[in-house]
């Protein structure tokens, strides 16, 4: 029971921390990407979405958290830092 509660709380904290990624388009101000996501991508190999979620400890059924990850990936793609290949996302710089 404690483990489930802890996982839920961690997911809630993640959603609050990266709430600025509710939309791909950035409004005014700055946003901070998930450093762990960047570390995972910078390892060099392409990762499909489920693998990224698994490494970040995100429940794939948590649609809000998944959207935040997707929007961060899209933001990184727009900056020219990652690309989505047929076998997943990979760091290109």
PDB file of C-alpha atoms in Angstrom:
ATOM      1  CA  UNK A   1       0.000   0.000   0.000  1.00  0.00           C
ATOM      2  CA  UNK A   2       2.848   2.385   0.865  1.00  0.00           C
ATOM      3  CA  UNK A   3       4.534   1.681  -2.446  1.00  0.00           C
ATOM      4  CA  UNK A   4       1.396   2.493  -4.412  1.00  0.00           C
ATOM      5  CA  UNK A   5       0.877   5.703  -2.488  1.00  0.00           C
ATOM      6  CA  UNK A   6       4.499   6.717  -2.997  1.00  0.00           C
ATOM      7  CA  UNK A   7       4.269   6.046  -6.753  1.00  0.00           C
ATOM      8  CA  UNK A   8       1.115   8.151  -6.970  1.00  0.00           C
ATOM      9  CA  UNK A   9       2.715  11.010  -5.055  1.00  0.00           C
ATOM     10  CA  UNK A  10       5.837  10.881  -7.261  1.00  0.00           C
ATOM     11  CA  UNK A  11       3.644  11.017 -10.356  1.00  0.00           C
ATOM     12  CA  UNK A  12       1.759  14.001  -8.953  1.00  0.00           C
ATOM     13  CA  UNK A  13       5.020  15.809  -8.193  1.00  0.00           C
ATOM     14  CA  UNK A  14       6.239  15.111 -11.744  1.00  0.00           C
ATOM     15  CA  UNK A  15       3.050  16.575 -13.216  1.00  0.00           C
ATOM     16  CA  UNK A  16       3.340  19.714 -11.110  1.00  0.00           C
ATOM     17  CA  UNK A  17       7.062  20.141 -11.828  1.00  0.00           C
ATOM     18  CA  UNK A  18       6.613  19.927 -15.604  1.00  0.00           C
ATOM     19  CA  UNK A  19       3.144  21.474 -15.871  1.00  0.00           C
ATOM     20  CA  UNK A  20       4.566  24.141 -18.194  1.00  0.00           C
ATOM     21  CA  UNK A  21       4.676  21.427 -20.870  1.00  0.00           C
ATOM     22  CA  UNK A  22       0.877  21.048 -20.977  1.00  0.00           C
ATOM     23  CA  UNK A  23       1.159  22.611 -24.437  1.00  0.00           C
ATOM     24  CA  UNK A  24       4.005  22.222 -26.907  1.00  0.00           C
ATOM     25  CA  UNK A  25       3.957  25.925 -27.757  1.00  0.00           C
ATOM     26  CA  UNK A  26       5.711  27.955 -25.141  1.00  0.00           C
ATOM     27  CA  UNK A  27       4.078  31.060 -23.773  1.00  0.00           C
ATOM     28  CA  UNK A  28       6.044  33.737 -22.013  1.00  0.00           C
ATOM     29  CA  UNK A  29       8.792  32.795 -19.596  1.00  0.00           C
ATOM     30  CA  UNK A  30      11.085  29.816 -19.522  1.00  0.00           C
ATOM     31  CA  UNK A  31      10.622  26.103 -19.069  1.00  0.00           C
ATOM     32  CA  UNK A  32      12.949  23.541 -17.641  1.00  0.00           C
ATOM     33  CA  UNK A  33      13.127  20.122 -19.293  1.00  0.00           C
ATOM     34  CA  UNK A  34      13.385  16.946 -17.253  1.00  0.00           C
ATOM     35  CA  UNK A  35      17.130  16.400 -16.757  1.00  0.00           C
ATOM     36  CA  UNK A  36      16.628  12.657 -16.361  1.00  0.00           C
ATOM     37  CA  UNK A  37      14.869  12.546 -19.741  1.00  0.00           C
ATOM     38  CA  UNK A  38      17.814  14.347 -21.323  1.00  0.00           C
ATOM     39  CA  UNK A  39      20.319  11.974 -19.665  1.00  0.00           C
ATOM     40  CA  UNK A  40      18.399   8.983 -20.988  1.00  0.00           C
ATOM     41  CA  UNK A  41      18.350  10.376 -24.516  1.00  0.00           C
ATOM     42  CA  UNK A  42      22.011  11.445 -24.487  1.00  0.00           C
ATOM     43  CA  UNK A  43      23.182   7.862 -23.958  1.00  0.00           C
ATOM     44  CA  UNK A  44      23.067   7.614 -27.720  1.00  0.00           C
ATOM     45  CA  UNK A  45      20.765   4.748 -28.574  1.00  0.00           C
ATOM     46  CA  UNK A  46      17.264   5.284 -29.921  1.00  0.00           C
ATOM     47  CA  UNK A  47      14.480   4.577 -27.448  1.00  0.00           C
ATOM     48  CA  UNK A  48      10.829   4.067 -28.191  1.00  0.00           C
ATOM     49  CA  UNK A  49       8.276   5.870 -26.054  1.00  0.00           C
ATOM     50  CA  UNK A  50       7.429   2.992 -23.726  1.00  0.00           C
ATOM     51  CA  UNK A  51      11.115   2.475 -22.869  1.00  0.00           C
ATOM     52  CA  UNK A  52      11.496   6.147 -22.027  1.00  0.00           C
ATOM     53  CA  UNK A  53       8.431   6.020 -19.772  1.00  0.00           C
ATOM     54  CA  UNK A  54       9.716   2.887 -18.069  1.00  0.00           C
ATOM     55  CA  UNK A  55      13.118   4.439 -17.366  1.00  0.00           C
ATOM     56  CA  UNK A  56      11.507   7.585 -15.982  1.00  0.00           C
ATOM     57  CA  UNK A  57       9.156   5.525 -13.818  1.00  0.00           C
ATOM     58  CA  UNK A  58       6.065   6.969 -15.505  1.00  0.00           C
ATOM     59  CA  UNK A  59       2.933   4.831 -15.659  1.00  0.00           C
ATOM     60  CA  UNK A  60       1.955   4.530 -19.356  1.00  0.00           C
ATOM     61  CA  UNK A  61      -1.724   4.742 -18.369  1.00  0.00           C
ATOM     62  CA  UNK A  62      -1.203   8.165 -16.759  1.00  0.00           C
ATOM     63  CA  UNK A  63      -2.234  10.189 -19.794  1.00  0.00           C
ATOM     64  CA  UNK A  64      -1.355  13.554 -18.285  1.00  0.00           C
ATOM     65  CA  UNK A  65       2.212  12.507 -17.423  1.00  0.00           C
ATOM     66  CA  UNK A  66       2.650  10.833 -20.830  1.00  0.00           C
ATOM     67  CA  UNK A  67       1.520  14.045 -22.528  1.00  0.00           C
ATOM     68  CA  UNK A  68       4.096  16.019 -20.550  1.00  0.00           C
ATOM     69  CA  UNK A  69       6.839  13.651 -21.737  1.00  0.00           C
ATOM     70  CA  UNK A  70       5.606  13.790 -25.344  1.00  0.00           C
ATOM     71  CA  UNK A  71       5.541  17.590 -25.270  1.00  0.00           C
ATOM     72  CA  UNK A  72       9.060  17.719 -23.849  1.00  0.00           C
ATOM     73  CA  UNK A  73      10.265  15.418 -26.618  1.00  0.00           C
ATOM     74  CA  UNK A  74       8.556  17.591 -29.217  1.00  0.00           C
ATOM     75  CA  UNK A  75      10.117  20.701 -27.680  1.00  0.00           C
ATOM     76  CA  UNK A  76      13.576  19.105 -27.817  1.00  0.00           C
ATOM     77  CA  UNK A  77      12.903  18.103 -31.433  1.00  0.00           C
ATOM     78  CA  UNK A  78      12.014  21.693 -32.319  1.00  0.00           C
ATOM     79  CA  UNK A  79      15.301  22.843 -30.795  1.00  0.00           C
ATOM     80  CA  UNK A  80      17.071  20.337 -33.048  1.00  0.00           C
ATOM     81  CA  UNK A  81      18.383  18.244 -30.175  1.00  0.00           C
ATOM     82  CA  UNK A  82      16.480  15.001 -30.758  1.00  0.00           C
ATOM     83  CA  UNK A  83      14.838  13.268 -33.655  1.00  0.00           C
ATOM     84  CA  UNK A  84      12.158  10.644 -33.900  1.00  0.00           C
ATOM     85  CA  UNK A  85      13.365   7.775 -36.043  1.00  0.00           C
ATOM     86  CA  UNK A  86      11.566   4.578 -36.961  1.00  0.00           C
ATOM     87  CA  UNK A  87      13.081   2.860 -33.922  1.00  0.00           C
ATOM     88  CA  UNK A  88      12.374   5.679 -31.446  1.00  0.00           C
ATOM     89  CA  UNK A  89      13.733   8.955 -30.148  1.00  0.00           C
ATOM     90  CA  UNK A  90      17.454   9.680 -30.198  1.00  0.00           C
ATOM     91  CA  UNK A  91      19.770  12.541 -29.279  1.00  0.00           C
ATOM     92  CA  UNK A  92      21.411  14.107 -32.334  1.00  0.00           C
ATOM     93  CA  UNK A  93      23.804  16.708 -30.926  1.00  0.00           C
TER      94      UNK A  93
END
